[in-house]
N, CA, C and O atoms as a Tripos MOL2 file, in Angstrom:
@<TRIPOS>MOLECULE
protein
  268   267    67     0     0
PROTEIN
NO_CHARGES

@<TRIPOS>ATOM
      1 N          50.7800  -23.0700   -7.4150 N.3       1 UNK1
      2 CA         50.6640  -23.4180   -6.0110 C.3       1 UNK1
      3 C          50.4490  -22.1330   -5.2230 C.2       1 UNK1
      4 O          51.1730  -21.1530   -5.3920 O.2       1 UNK1
      5 N          49.4540  -22.1590   -4.3700 N.am      2 UNK2
      6 CA         49.1900  -21.0100   -3.5050 C.3       2 UNK2
      7 C          49.9200  -21.2140   -2.1820 C.2       2 UNK2
      8 O          50.3330  -22.3230   -1.8430 O.2       2 UNK2
      9 N          50.0720  -20.1000   -1.4320 N.am      3 UNK3
     10 CA         50.6830  -20.2490   -0.1190 C.3       3 UNK3
     11 C          50.1460  -19.1960    0.8380 C.2       3 UNK3
     12 O          49.5540  -18.1970    0.4280 O.2       3 UNK3
     13 N          50.3660  -19.4430    2.1110 N.am      4 UNK4
     14 CA         49.9200  -18.5570    3.1810 C.3       4 UNK4
     15 C          51.1130  -17.8590    3.8330 C.2       4 UNK4
     16 O          51.0130  -17.3840    4.9640 O.2       4 UNK4
     17 N          52.2280  -17.7970    3.1310 N.am      5 UNK5
     18 CA         53.4630  -17.2990    3.7250 C.3       5 UNK5
     19 C          53.3120  -15.8790    4.2570 C.2       5 UNK5
     20 O          53.6760  -15.6060    5.4010 O.2       5 UNK5
     21 N          52.7850  -14.9810    3.4480 N.am      6 UNK6
     22 CA         52.6550  -13.5830    3.8880 C.3       6 UNK6
     23 C          51.7500  -13.4740    5.1130 C.2       6 UNK6
     24 O          52.0730  -12.7730    6.0720 O.2       6 UNK6
     25 N          50.6290  -14.1650    5.0760 N.am      7 UNK7
     26 CA         49.6790  -14.1580    6.1990 C.3       7 UNK7
     27 C          50.3520  -14.6570    7.4860 C.2       7 UNK7
     28 O          50.2130  -14.0400    8.5420 O.2       7 UNK7
     29 N          51.0680  -15.7560    7.3920 N.am      8 UNK8
     30 CA         51.7300  -16.3400    8.5670 C.3       8 UNK8
     31 C          52.8370  -15.4230    9.0660 C.2       8 UNK8
     32 O          52.9560  -15.1770   10.2660 O.2       8 UNK8
     33 N          53.6420  -14.9210    8.1440 N.am      9 UNK9
     34 CA         54.7550  -14.0370    8.5190 C.3       9 UNK9
     35 C          54.2460  -12.7930    9.2400 C.2       9 UNK9
     36 O          54.7710  -12.4180   10.2890 O.2       9 UNK9
     37 N          53.2170  -12.1530    8.6710 N.am     10 UNK10
     38 CA         52.6820  -10.9320    9.2760 C.3      10 UNK10
     39 C          52.0390  -11.2090   10.6330 C.2      10 UNK10
     40 O          52.1350  -10.3860   11.5430 O.2      10 UNK10
     41 N          51.3850  -12.3570   10.7750 N.am     11 UNK11
     42 CA         50.7260  -12.6810   12.0480 C.3      11 UNK11
     43 C          51.7400  -12.8570   13.1700 C.2      11 UNK11
     44 O          51.4080  -12.7090   14.3460 O.2      11 UNK11
     45 N          52.9750  -13.1710   12.8020 N.am     12 UNK12
     46 CA         54.0290  -13.3590   13.8000 C.3      12 UNK12
     47 C          54.9090  -12.1140   13.9350 C.2      12 UNK12
     48 O          55.8750  -12.1090   14.6980 O.2      12 UNK12
     49 N          54.5670  -11.0560   13.1850 N.am     13 UNK13
     50 CA         55.3100   -9.8060   13.2890 C.3      13 UNK13
     51 C          56.7220   -9.8800   12.7420 C.2      13 UNK13
     52 O          57.6190   -9.2050   13.2470 O.2      13 UNK13
     53 N          56.9290  -10.6880   11.7170 N.am     14 UNK14
     54 CA         58.2630  -10.8760   11.1370 C.3      14 UNK14
     55 C          58.3370  -10.1180    9.8130 C.2      14 UNK14
     56 O          57.4510  -10.2450    8.9680 O.2      14 UNK14
     57 N          59.3840   -9.3410    9.6410 N.am     15 UNK15
     58 CA         59.5870   -8.6150    8.3840 C.3      15 UNK15
     59 C          60.1770   -9.5520    7.3250 C.2      15 UNK15
     60 O          60.8110  -10.5550    7.6520 O.2      15 UNK15
     61 N          59.9560   -9.2070    6.0550 N.am     16 UNK16
     62 CA         60.5110  -10.0160    4.9650 C.3      16 UNK16
     63 C          62.0170  -10.1580    5.1200 C.2      16 UNK16
     64 O          62.5670  -11.2360    4.8980 O.2      16 UNK16
     65 N          62.6880   -9.0710    5.5010 N.am     17 UNK17
     66 CA         64.1500   -9.0980    5.6470 C.3      17 UNK17
     67 C          64.5900  -10.0890    6.7140 C.2      17 UNK17
     68 O          65.5690  -10.8120    6.5320 O.2      17 UNK17
     69 N          63.8630  -10.1210    7.8300 N.am     18 UNK18
     70 CA         64.2030  -11.0490    8.9170 C.3      18 UNK18
     71 C          64.0600  -12.5010    8.4590 C.2      18 UNK18
     72 O          64.9270  -13.3360    8.7150 O.2      18 UNK18
     73 N          62.9550  -12.7810    7.7800 N.am     19 UNK19
     74 CA         62.7080  -14.1420    7.3040 C.3      19 UNK19
     75 C          63.7620  -14.5410    6.2810 C.2      19 UNK19
     76 O          64.2790  -15.6580    6.3150 O.2      19 UNK19
     77 N          64.0770  -13.6240    5.3700 N.am     20 UNK20
     78 CA         65.0820  -13.8990    4.3390 C.3      20 UNK20
     79 C          66.4270  -14.2370    4.9710 C.2      20 UNK20
     80 O          67.0910  -15.1860    4.5540 O.2      20 UNK20
     81 N          66.8250  -13.4680    5.9700 N.am     21 UNK21
     82 CA         68.0970  -13.7150    6.6500 C.3      21 UNK21
     83 C          68.0940  -15.0880    7.3230 C.2      21 UNK21
     84 O          69.0620  -15.8410    7.2170 O.2      21 UNK21
     85 N          67.0030  -15.4040    8.0130 N.am     22 UNK22
     86 CA         66.9050  -16.6880    8.7180 C.3      22 UNK22
     87 C          66.9620  -17.8640    7.7480 C.2      22 UNK22
     88 O          67.4950  -18.9230    8.0810 O.2      22 UNK22
     89 N          66.4080  -17.6750    6.5370 N.am     23 UNK23
     90 CA         66.3460  -18.7700    5.5640 C.3      23 UNK23
     91 C          67.5090  -18.7450    4.5740 C.2      23 UNK23
     92 O          67.6210  -19.6140    3.7100 O.2      23 UNK23
     93 N          68.3710  -17.7370    4.7120 N.am     24 UNK24
     94 CA         69.5430  -17.5800    3.8330 C.3      24 UNK24
     95 C          69.1420  -17.4210    2.3730 C.2      24 UNK24
     96 O          69.7270  -18.0340    1.4800 O.2      24 UNK24
     97 N          68.1140  -16.5700    2.1450 N.am     25 UNK25
     98 CA         67.6940  -16.2050    0.7900 C.3      25 UNK25
     99 C          67.5650  -14.6760    0.7560 C.2      25 UNK25
    100 O          67.7090  -14.0120    1.7820 O.2      25 UNK25
    101 N          67.2950  -14.1330   -0.4190 N.am     26 UNK26
    102 CA         67.1360  -12.6800   -0.5290 C.3      26 UNK26
    103 C          65.7190  -12.2590   -0.1410 C.2      26 UNK26
    104 O          64.7910  -13.0680   -0.1590 O.2      26 UNK26
    105 N          65.5690  -10.9920    0.2060 N.am     27 UNK27
    106 CA         64.2460  -10.4540    0.5010 C.3      27 UNK27
    107 C          63.3630  -10.5580   -0.7410 C.2      27 UNK27
    108 O          62.1550  -10.7720   -0.6360 O.2      27 UNK27
    109 N          63.9720  -10.4050   -1.9130 N.am     28 UNK28
    110 CA         63.2200  -10.5160   -3.1620 C.3      28 UNK28
    111 C          62.6310  -11.9170   -3.3300 C.2      28 UNK28
    112 O          61.5250  -12.0710   -3.8490 O.2      28 UNK28
    113 N          63.3670  -12.9290   -2.8930 N.am     29 UNK29
    114 CA         62.8500  -14.3020   -2.9600 C.3      29 UNK29
    115 C          61.6060  -14.4390   -2.0970 C.2      29 UNK29
    116 O          60.6260  -15.0550   -2.5170 O.2      29 UNK29
    117 N          61.6330  -13.8740   -0.9010 N.am     30 UNK30
    118 CA         60.4640  -13.9360   -0.0180 C.3      30 UNK30
    119 C          59.2840  -13.2210   -0.6760 C.2      30 UNK30
    120 O          58.1650  -13.7330   -0.6720 O.2      30 UNK30
    121 N          59.5330  -12.0400   -1.2410 N.am     31 UNK31
    122 CA         58.4730  -11.3040   -1.9290 C.3      31 UNK31
    123 C          57.8920  -12.0850   -3.0880 C.2      31 UNK31
    124 O          56.6760  -12.1120   -3.2780 O.2      31 UNK31
    125 N          58.7520  -12.7200   -3.8630 N.am     32 UNK32
    126 CA         58.2890  -13.5210   -5.0050 C.3      32 UNK32
    127 C          57.4730  -14.7300   -4.5540 C.2      32 UNK32
    128 O          56.4820  -15.0880   -5.1900 O.2      32 UNK32
    129 N          57.8880  -15.3490   -3.4670 N.am     33 UNK33
    130 CA         57.1190  -16.4710   -2.9210 C.3      33 UNK33
    131 C          55.7340  -15.9960   -2.4960 C.2      33 UNK33
    132 O          54.7230  -16.6180   -2.8220 O.2      33 UNK33
    133 N          55.7040  -14.8850   -1.7620 N.am     34 UNK34
    134 CA         54.4340  -14.3800   -1.2450 C.3      34 UNK34
    135 C          53.4880  -13.9560   -2.3620 C.2      34 UNK34
    136 O          52.2710  -14.0790   -2.2210 O.2      34 UNK34
    137 N          54.0260  -13.4630   -3.4570 N.am     35 UNK35
    138 CA         53.2010  -13.0100   -4.5750 C.3      35 UNK35
    139 C          52.8720  -14.1150   -5.5720 C.2      35 UNK35
    140 O          52.1820  -13.8760   -6.5630 O.2      35 UNK35
    141 N          53.3620  -15.3210   -5.3110 N.am     36 UNK36
    142 CA         53.0620  -16.4480   -6.1690 C.3      36 UNK36
    143 C          53.8250  -16.4630   -7.4830 C.2      36 UNK36
    144 O          53.4680  -17.2000   -8.4030 O.2      36 UNK36
    145 N          54.8740  -15.6510   -7.5770 N.am     37 UNK37
    146 CA         55.6770  -15.6280   -8.8040 C.3      37 UNK37
    147 C          56.7400  -16.7210   -8.8070 C.2      37 UNK37
    148 O          57.3780  -16.9750   -9.8280 O.2      37 UNK37
    149 N          56.9250  -17.3640   -7.6560 N.am     38 UNK38
    150 CA         58.0060  -18.3350   -7.5120 C.3      38 UNK38
    151 C          57.5450  -19.4350   -6.5760 C.2      38 UNK38
    152 O          56.9770  -19.1570   -5.5200 O.2      38 UNK38
    153 N          57.7820  -20.6770   -6.9530 N.am     39 UNK39
    154 CA         57.5250  -21.8120   -6.0740 C.3      39 UNK39
    155 C          58.8540  -22.2510   -5.4740 C.2      39 UNK39
    156 O          59.8560  -22.3400   -6.1830 O.2      39 UNK39
    157 N          58.8670  -22.5220   -4.1880 N.am     40 UNK40
    158 CA         60.1320  -22.8650   -3.5360 C.3      40 UNK40
    159 C          60.6230  -24.2550   -3.9120 C.2      40 UNK40
    160 O          59.8430  -25.1280   -4.2950 O.2      40 UNK40
    161 N          61.9170  -24.4380   -3.7960 N.am     41 UNK41
    162 CA         62.4720  -25.7900   -3.8940 C.3      41 UNK41
    163 C          61.9510  -26.5670   -2.6940 C.2      41 UNK41
    164 O          61.4790  -25.9740   -1.7240 O.2      41 UNK41
    165 N          62.0320  -27.8640   -2.7550 N.am     42 UNK42
    166 CA         61.5690  -28.6720   -1.6250 C.3      42 UNK42
    167 C          62.4020  -28.3650   -0.3810 C.2      42 UNK42
    168 O          61.8800  -28.3800    0.7340 O.2      42 UNK42
    169 N          63.6770  -28.0910   -0.5660 N.am     43 UNK43
    170 CA         64.5370  -27.7630    0.5860 C.3      43 UNK43
    171 C          64.0860  -26.4550    1.2230 C.2      43 UNK43
    172 O          63.9860  -26.3630    2.4460 O.2      43 UNK43
    173 N          63.8120  -25.4380    0.3990 N.am     44 UNK44
    174 CA         63.3650  -24.1570    0.9470 C.3      44 UNK44
    175 C          61.9960  -24.3020    1.6070 C.2      44 UNK44
    176 O          61.7440  -23.6940    2.6470 O.2      44 UNK44
    177 N          61.1190  -25.0940    1.0190 N.am     45 UNK45
    178 CA         59.8000  -25.3210    1.6290 C.3      45 UNK45
    179 C          59.9480  -25.9490    3.0170 C.2      45 UNK45
    180 O          59.2410  -25.5680    3.9510 O.2      45 UNK45
    181 N          60.8630  -26.9080    3.1510 N.am     46 UNK46
    182 CA         61.1150  -27.5170    4.4610 C.3      46 UNK46
    183 C          61.6890  -26.5000    5.4420 C.2      46 UNK46
    184 O          61.3000  -26.4800    6.6100 O.2      46 UNK46
    185 N          62.6060  -25.6590    4.9800 N.am     47 UNK47
    186 CA         63.1940  -24.6280    5.8490 C.3      47 UNK47
    187 C          62.1270  -23.6650    6.3630 C.2      47 UNK47
    188 O          62.1200  -23.3010    7.5390 O.2      47 UNK47
    189 N          61.2250  -23.2570    5.4660 N.am     48 UNK48
    190 CA         60.1510  -22.3390    5.8530 C.3      48 UNK48
    191 C          59.2410  -23.0050    6.8770 C.2      48 UNK48
    192 O          58.9080  -22.4080    7.9010 O.2      48 UNK48
    193 N          58.8420  -24.2340    6.6030 N.am     49 UNK49
    194 CA         57.9690  -24.9640    7.5260 C.3      49 UNK49
    195 C          58.6330  -25.1330    8.8850 C.2      49 UNK49
    196 O          57.9890  -24.9480    9.9180 O.2      49 UNK49
    197 N          59.9030  -25.4800    8.8940 N.am     50 UNK50
    198 CA         60.6260  -25.6580   10.1490 C.3      50 UNK50
    199 C          60.7250  -24.3310   10.9080 C.2      50 UNK50
    200 O          60.5610  -24.2920   12.1270 O.2      50 UNK50
    201 N          60.9940  -23.2480   10.1770 N.am     51 UNK51
    202 CA         61.1180  -21.9260   10.8010 C.3      51 UNK51
    203 C          59.8340  -21.5610   11.5560 C.2      51 UNK51
    204 O          59.8920  -21.0430   12.6720 O.2      51 UNK51
    205 N          58.6930  -21.8290   10.9510 N.am     52 UNK52
    206 CA         57.4140  -21.4840   11.5770 C.3      52 UNK52
    207 C          56.8460  -22.6120   12.4290 C.2      52 UNK52
    208 O          55.7610  -22.4670   12.9930 O.2      52 UNK52
    209 N          57.5530  -23.7280   12.5350 N.am     53 UNK53
    210 CA         57.1070  -24.8960   13.2940 C.3      53 UNK53
    211 C          55.7310  -25.3580   12.8100 C.2      53 UNK53
    212 O          54.8130  -25.5940   13.5960 O.2      53 UNK53
    213 N          55.6290  -25.4770   11.4890 N.am     54 UNK54
    214 CA         54.3900  -25.9110   10.8510 C.3      54 UNK54
    215 C          54.7390  -26.9830    9.8230 C.2      54 UNK54
    216 O          55.9090  -27.2200    9.5230 O.2      54 UNK54
    217 N          53.7010  -27.6240    9.2910 N.am     55 UNK55
    218 CA         53.9430  -28.5750    8.1990 C.3      55 UNK55
    219 C          53.9600  -27.8000    6.8820 C.2      55 UNK55
    220 O          53.4110  -26.7020    6.7890 O.2      55 UNK55
    221 N          54.5880  -28.3770    5.8780 N.am     56 UNK56
    222 CA         54.6090  -27.7510    4.5520 C.3      56 UNK56
    223 C          53.1820  -27.5370    4.0620 C.2      56 UNK56
    224 O          52.8790  -26.4990    3.4730 O.2      56 UNK56
    225 N          52.3070  -28.5040    4.2970 N.am     57 UNK57
    226 CA         50.9300  -28.4230    3.8240 C.3      57 UNK57
    227 C          50.1380  -27.3020    4.4770 C.2      57 UNK57
    228 O          49.1620  -26.8170    3.9050 O.2      57 UNK57
    229 N          50.5520  -26.8840    5.6780 N.am     58 UNK58
    230 CA         49.8680  -25.7670    6.3480 C.3      58 UNK58
    231 C          50.2270  -24.4270    5.7050 C.2      58 UNK58
    232 O          49.4870  -23.4540    5.8480 O.2      58 UNK58
    233 N          51.3470  -24.3730    5.0050 N.am     59 UNK59
    234 CA         51.8260  -23.1270    4.4030 C.3      59 UNK59
    235 C          51.5610  -23.0920    2.9090 C.2      59 UNK59
    236 O          51.1090  -22.0800    2.3730 O.2      59 UNK59
    237 N          51.8460  -24.2060    2.2350 N.am     60 UNK60
    238 CA         51.7310  -24.2700    0.7800 C.3      60 UNK60
    239 C          50.5310  -25.1340    0.3870 C.2      60 UNK60
    240 O          50.3680  -26.2560    0.8670 O.2      60 UNK60
    241 N          49.6960  -24.5830   -0.5000 N.am     61 UNK61
    242 CA         48.4770  -25.2690   -0.9190 C.3      61 UNK61
    243 C          48.6290  -25.6710   -2.3920 C.2      61 UNK61
    244 O          48.6690  -24.8250   -3.2850 O.2      61 UNK61
    245 N          48.7110  -26.9610   -2.6110 N.am     62 UNK62
    246 CA         48.8430  -27.4640   -3.9790 C.3      62 UNK62
    247 C          47.4690  -27.7090   -4.5490 C.2      62 UNK62
    248 O          46.6510  -28.4130   -3.9580 O.2      62 UNK62
    249 N          47.2220  -27.1170   -5.7150 N.am     63 UNK63
    250 CA         45.9500  -27.3360   -6.4000 C.3      63 UNK63
    251 C          46.2420  -27.9570   -7.7530 C.2      63 UNK63
    252 O          46.9500  -27.3740   -8.5740 O.2      63 UNK63
    253 N          45.6940  -29.1370   -7.9800 N.am     64 UNK64
    254 CA         45.9160  -29.8020   -9.2640 C.3      64 UNK64
    255 C          45.1640  -29.0470  -10.3470 C.2      64 UNK64
    256 O          44.0340  -28.5980  -10.1510 O.2      64 UNK64
    257 N          45.8190  -28.9200  -11.4900 N.am     65 UNK65
    258 CA         45.1660  -28.2820  -12.6250 C.3      65 UNK65
    259 C          44.2790  -29.3000  -13.3100 C.2      65 UNK65
    260 O          44.6870  -30.4390  -13.5390 O.2      65 UNK65
    261 N          43.0640  -28.8890  -13.6350 N.am     66 UNK66
    262 CA         42.1830  -29.8020  -14.3530 C.3      66 UNK66
    263 C          42.5260  -29.7860  -15.8300 C.2      66 UNK66
    264 O          42.7960  -28.7320  -16.4060 O.2      66 UNK66
    265 N          42.5150  -30.9560  -16.4330 N.am     67 UNK67
    266 CA         42.8830  -31.0670  -17.8530 C.3      67 UNK67
    267 C          41.6630  -31.1110  -18.7350 C.2      67 UNK67
    268 O          41.7870  -31.2020  -19.9560 O.2      67 UNK67
@<TRIPOS>BOND
     1     1     2 1
     2     2     3 1
     3     3     4 2
     4     3     5 am
     5     5     6 1
     6     6     7 1
     7     7     8 2
     8     7     9 am
     9     9    10 1
    10    10    11 1
    11    11    12 2
    12    11    13 am
    13    13    14 1
    14    14    15 1
    15    15    16 2
    16    15    17 am
    17    17    18 1
    18    18    19 1
    19    19    20 2
    20    19    21 am
    21    21    22 1
    22    22    23 1
    23    23    24 2
    24    23    25 am
    25    25    26 1
    26    26    27 1
    27    27    28 2
    28    27    29 am
    29    29    30 1
    30    30    31 1
    31    31    32 2
    32    31    33 am
    33    33    34 1
    34    34    35 1
    35    35    36 2
    36    35    37 am
    37    37    38 1
    38    38    39 1
    39    39    40 2
    40    39    41 am
    41    41    42 1
    42    42    43 1
    43    43    44 2
    44    43    45 am
    45    45    46 1
    46    46    47 1
    47    47    48 2
    48    47    49 am
    49    49    50 1
    50    50    51 1
    51    51    52 2
    52    51    53 am
    53    53    54 1
    54    54    55 1
    55    55    56 2
    56    55    57 am
    57    57    58 1
    58    58    59 1
    59    59    60 2
    60    59    61 am
    61    61    62 1
    62    62    63 1
    63    63    64 2
    64    63    65 am
    65    65    66 1
    66    66    67 1
    67    67    68 2
    68    67    69 am
    69    69    70 1
    70    70    71 1
    71    71    72 2
    72    71    73 am
    73    73    74 1
    74    74    75 1
    75    75    76 2
    76    75    77 am
    77    77    78 1
    78    78    79 1
    79    79    80 2
    80    79    81 am
    81    81    82 1
    82    82    83 1
    83    83    84 2
    84    83    85 am
    85    85    86 1
    86    86    87 1
    87    87    88 2
    88    87    89 am
    89    89    90 1
    90    90    91 1
    91    91    92 2
    92    91    93 am
    93    93    94 1
    94    94    95 1
    95    95    96 2
    96    95    97 am
    97    97    98 1
    98    98    99 1
    99    99   100 2
   100    99   101 am
   101   101   102 1
   102   102   103 1
   103   103   104 2
   104   103   105 am
   105   105   106 1
   106   106   107 1
   107   107   108 2
   108   107   109 am
   109   109   110 1
   110   110   111 1
   111   111   112 2
   112   111   113 am
   113   113   114 1
   114   114   115 1
   115   115   116 2
   116   115   117 am
   117   117   118 1
   118   118   119 1
   119   119   120 2
   120   119   121 am
   121   121   122 1
   122   122   123 1
   123   123   124 2
   124   123   125 am
   125   125   126 1
   126   126   127 1
   127   127   128 2
   128   127   129 am
   129   129   130 1
   130   130   131 1
   131   131   132 2
   132   131   133 am
   133   133   134 1
   134   134   135 1
   135   135   136 2
   136   135   137 am
   137   137   138 1
   138   138   139 1
   139   139   140 2
   140   139   141 am
   141   141   142 1
   142   142   143 1
   143   143   144 2
   144   143   145 am
   145   145   146 1
   146   146   147 1
   147   147   148 2
   148   147   149 am
   149   149   150 1
   150   150   151 1
   151   151   152 2
   152   151   153 am
   153   153   154 1
   154   154   155 1
   155   155   156 2
   156   155   157 am
   157   157   158 1
   158   158   159 1
   159   159   160 2
   160   159   161 am
   161   161   162 1
   162   162   163 1
   163   163   164 2
   164   163   165 am
   165   165   166 1
   166   166   167 1
   167   167   168 2
   168   167   169 am
   169   169   170 1
   170   170   171 1
   171   171   172 2
   172   171   173 am
   173   173   174 1
   174   174   175 1
   175   175   176 2
   176   175   177 am
   177   177   178 1
   178   178   179 1
   179   179   180 2
   180   179   181 am
   181   181   182 1
   182   182   183 1
   183   183   184 2
   184   183   185 am
   185   185   186 1
   186   186   187 1
   187   187   188 2
   188   187   189 am
   189   189   190 1
   190   190   191 1
   191   191   192 2
   192   191   193 am
   193   193   194 1
   194   194   195 1
   195   195   196 2
   196   195   197 am
   197   197   198 1
   198   198   199 1
   199   199   200 2
   200   199   201 am
   201   201   202 1
   202   202   203 1
   203   203   204 2
   204   203   205 am
   205   205   206 1
   206   206   207 1
   207   207   208 2
   208   207   209 am
   209   209   210 1
   210   210   211 1
   211   211   212 2
   212   211   213 am
   213   213   214 1
   214   214   215 1
   215   215   216 2
   216   215   217 am
   217   217   218 1
   218   218   219 1
   219   219   220 2
   220   219   221 am
   221   221   222 1
   222   222   223 1
   223   223   224 2
   224   223   225 am
   225   225   226 1
   226   226   227 1
   227   227   228 2
   228   227   229 am
   229   229   230 1
   230   230   231 1
   231   231   232 2
   232   231   233 am
   233   233   234 1
   234   234   235 1
   235   235   236 2
   236   235   237 am
   237   237   238 1
   238   238   239 1
   239   239   240 2
   240   239   241 am
   241   241   242 1
   242   242   243 1
   243   243   244 2
   244   243   245 am
   245   245   246 1
   246   246   247 1
   247   247   248 2
   248   247   249 am
   249   249   250 1
   250   250   251 1
   251   251   252 2
   252   251   253 am
   253   253   254 1
   254   254   255 1
   255   255   256 2
   256   255   257 am
   257   257   258 1
   258   258   259 1
   259   259   260 2
   260   259   261 am
   261   261   262 1
   262   262   263 1
   263   263   264 2
   264   263   265 am
   265   265   266 1
   266   266   267 1
   267   267   268 2
@<TRIPOS>SUBSTRUCTURE
     1 UNK1         2 RESIDUE 1 A UNK
     2 UNK2         6 RESIDUE 1 A UNK
     3 UNK3        10 RESIDUE 1 A UNK
     4 UNK4        14 RESIDUE 1 A UNK
     5 UNK5        18 RESIDUE 1 A UNK
     6 UNK6        22 RESIDUE 1 A UNK
     7 UNK7        26 RESIDUE 1 A UNK
     8 UNK8        30 RESIDUE 1 A UNK
     9 UNK9        34 RESIDUE 1 A UNK
    10 UNK10       38 RESIDUE 1 A UNK
    11 UNK11       42 RESIDUE 1 A UNK
    12 UNK12       46 RESIDUE 1 A UNK
    13 UNK13       50 RESIDUE 1 A UNK
    14 UNK14       54 RESIDUE 1 A UNK
    15 UNK15       58 RESIDUE 1 A UNK
    16 UNK16       62 RESIDUE 1 A UNK
    17 UNK17       66 RESIDUE 1 A UNK
    18 UNK18       70 RESIDUE 1 A UNK
    19 UNK19       74 RESIDUE 1 A UNK
    20 UNK20       78 RESIDUE 1 A UNK
    21 UNK21       82 RESIDUE 1 A UNK
    22 UNK22       86 RESIDUE 1 A UNK
    23 UNK23       90 RESIDUE 1 A UNK
    24 UNK24       94 RESIDUE 1 A UNK
    25 UNK25       98 RESIDUE 1 A UNK
    26 UNK26      102 RESIDUE 1 A UNK
    27 UNK27      106 RESIDUE 1 A UNK
    28 UNK28      110 RESIDUE 1 A UNK
    29 UNK29      114 RESIDUE 1 A UNK
    30 UNK30      118 RESIDUE 1 A UNK
    31 UNK31      122 RESIDUE 1 A UNK
    32 UNK32      126 RESIDUE 1 A UNK
    33 UNK33      130 RESIDUE 1 A UNK
    34 UNK34      134 RESIDUE 1 A UNK
    35 UNK35      138 RESIDUE 1 A UNK
    36 UNK36      142 RESIDUE 1 A UNK
    37 UNK37      146 RESIDUE 1 A UNK
    38 UNK38      150 RESIDUE 1 A UNK
    39 UNK39      154 RESIDUE 1 A UNK
    40 UNK40      158 RESIDUE 1 A UNK
    41 UNK41      162 RESIDUE 1 A UNK
    42 UNK42      166 RESIDUE 1 A UNK
    43 UNK43      170 RESIDUE 1 A UNK
    44 UNK44      174 RESIDUE 1 A UNK
    45 UNK45      178 RESIDUE 1 A UNK
    46 UNK46      182 RESIDUE 1 A UNK
    47 UNK47      186 RESIDUE 1 A UNK
    48 UNK48      190 RESIDUE 1 A UNK
    49 UNK49      194 RESIDUE 1 A UNK
    50 UNK50      198 RESIDUE 1 A UNK
    51 UNK51      202 RESIDUE 1 A UNK
    52 UNK52      206 RESIDUE 1 A UNK
    53 UNK53      210 RESIDUE 1 A UNK
    54 UNK54      214 RESIDUE 1 A UNK
    55 UNK55      218 RESIDUE 1 A UNK
    56 UNK56      222 RESIDUE 1 A UNK
    57 UNK57      226 RESIDUE 1 A UNK
    58 UNK58      230 RESIDUE 1 A UNK
    59 UNK59      234 RESIDUE 1 A UNK
    60 UNK60      238 RESIDUE 1 A UNK
    61 UNK61      242 RESIDUE 1 A UNK
    62 UNK62      246 RESIDUE 1 A UNK
    63 UNK63      250 RESIDUE 1 A UNK
    64 UNK64      254 RESIDUE 1 A UNK
    65 UNK65      258 RESIDUE 1 A UNK
    66 UNK66      262 RESIDUE 1 A UNK
    67 UNK67      266 RESIDUE 1 A UNK
């Protein structure tokens, strides 16, 4: 799953540390999300969307794998 988290965060002038504190996760979690090494739980995805006043789909892009 791809995401626009880093792009959105930077456009609003928010540091990883600030976002991590607001979402009650570590800065490393934010970095891992932004680098695509980690997909958020549904609860964390909702928290992120709510924080930025956006829909989950505006931040996270699900691409089905072709079989």
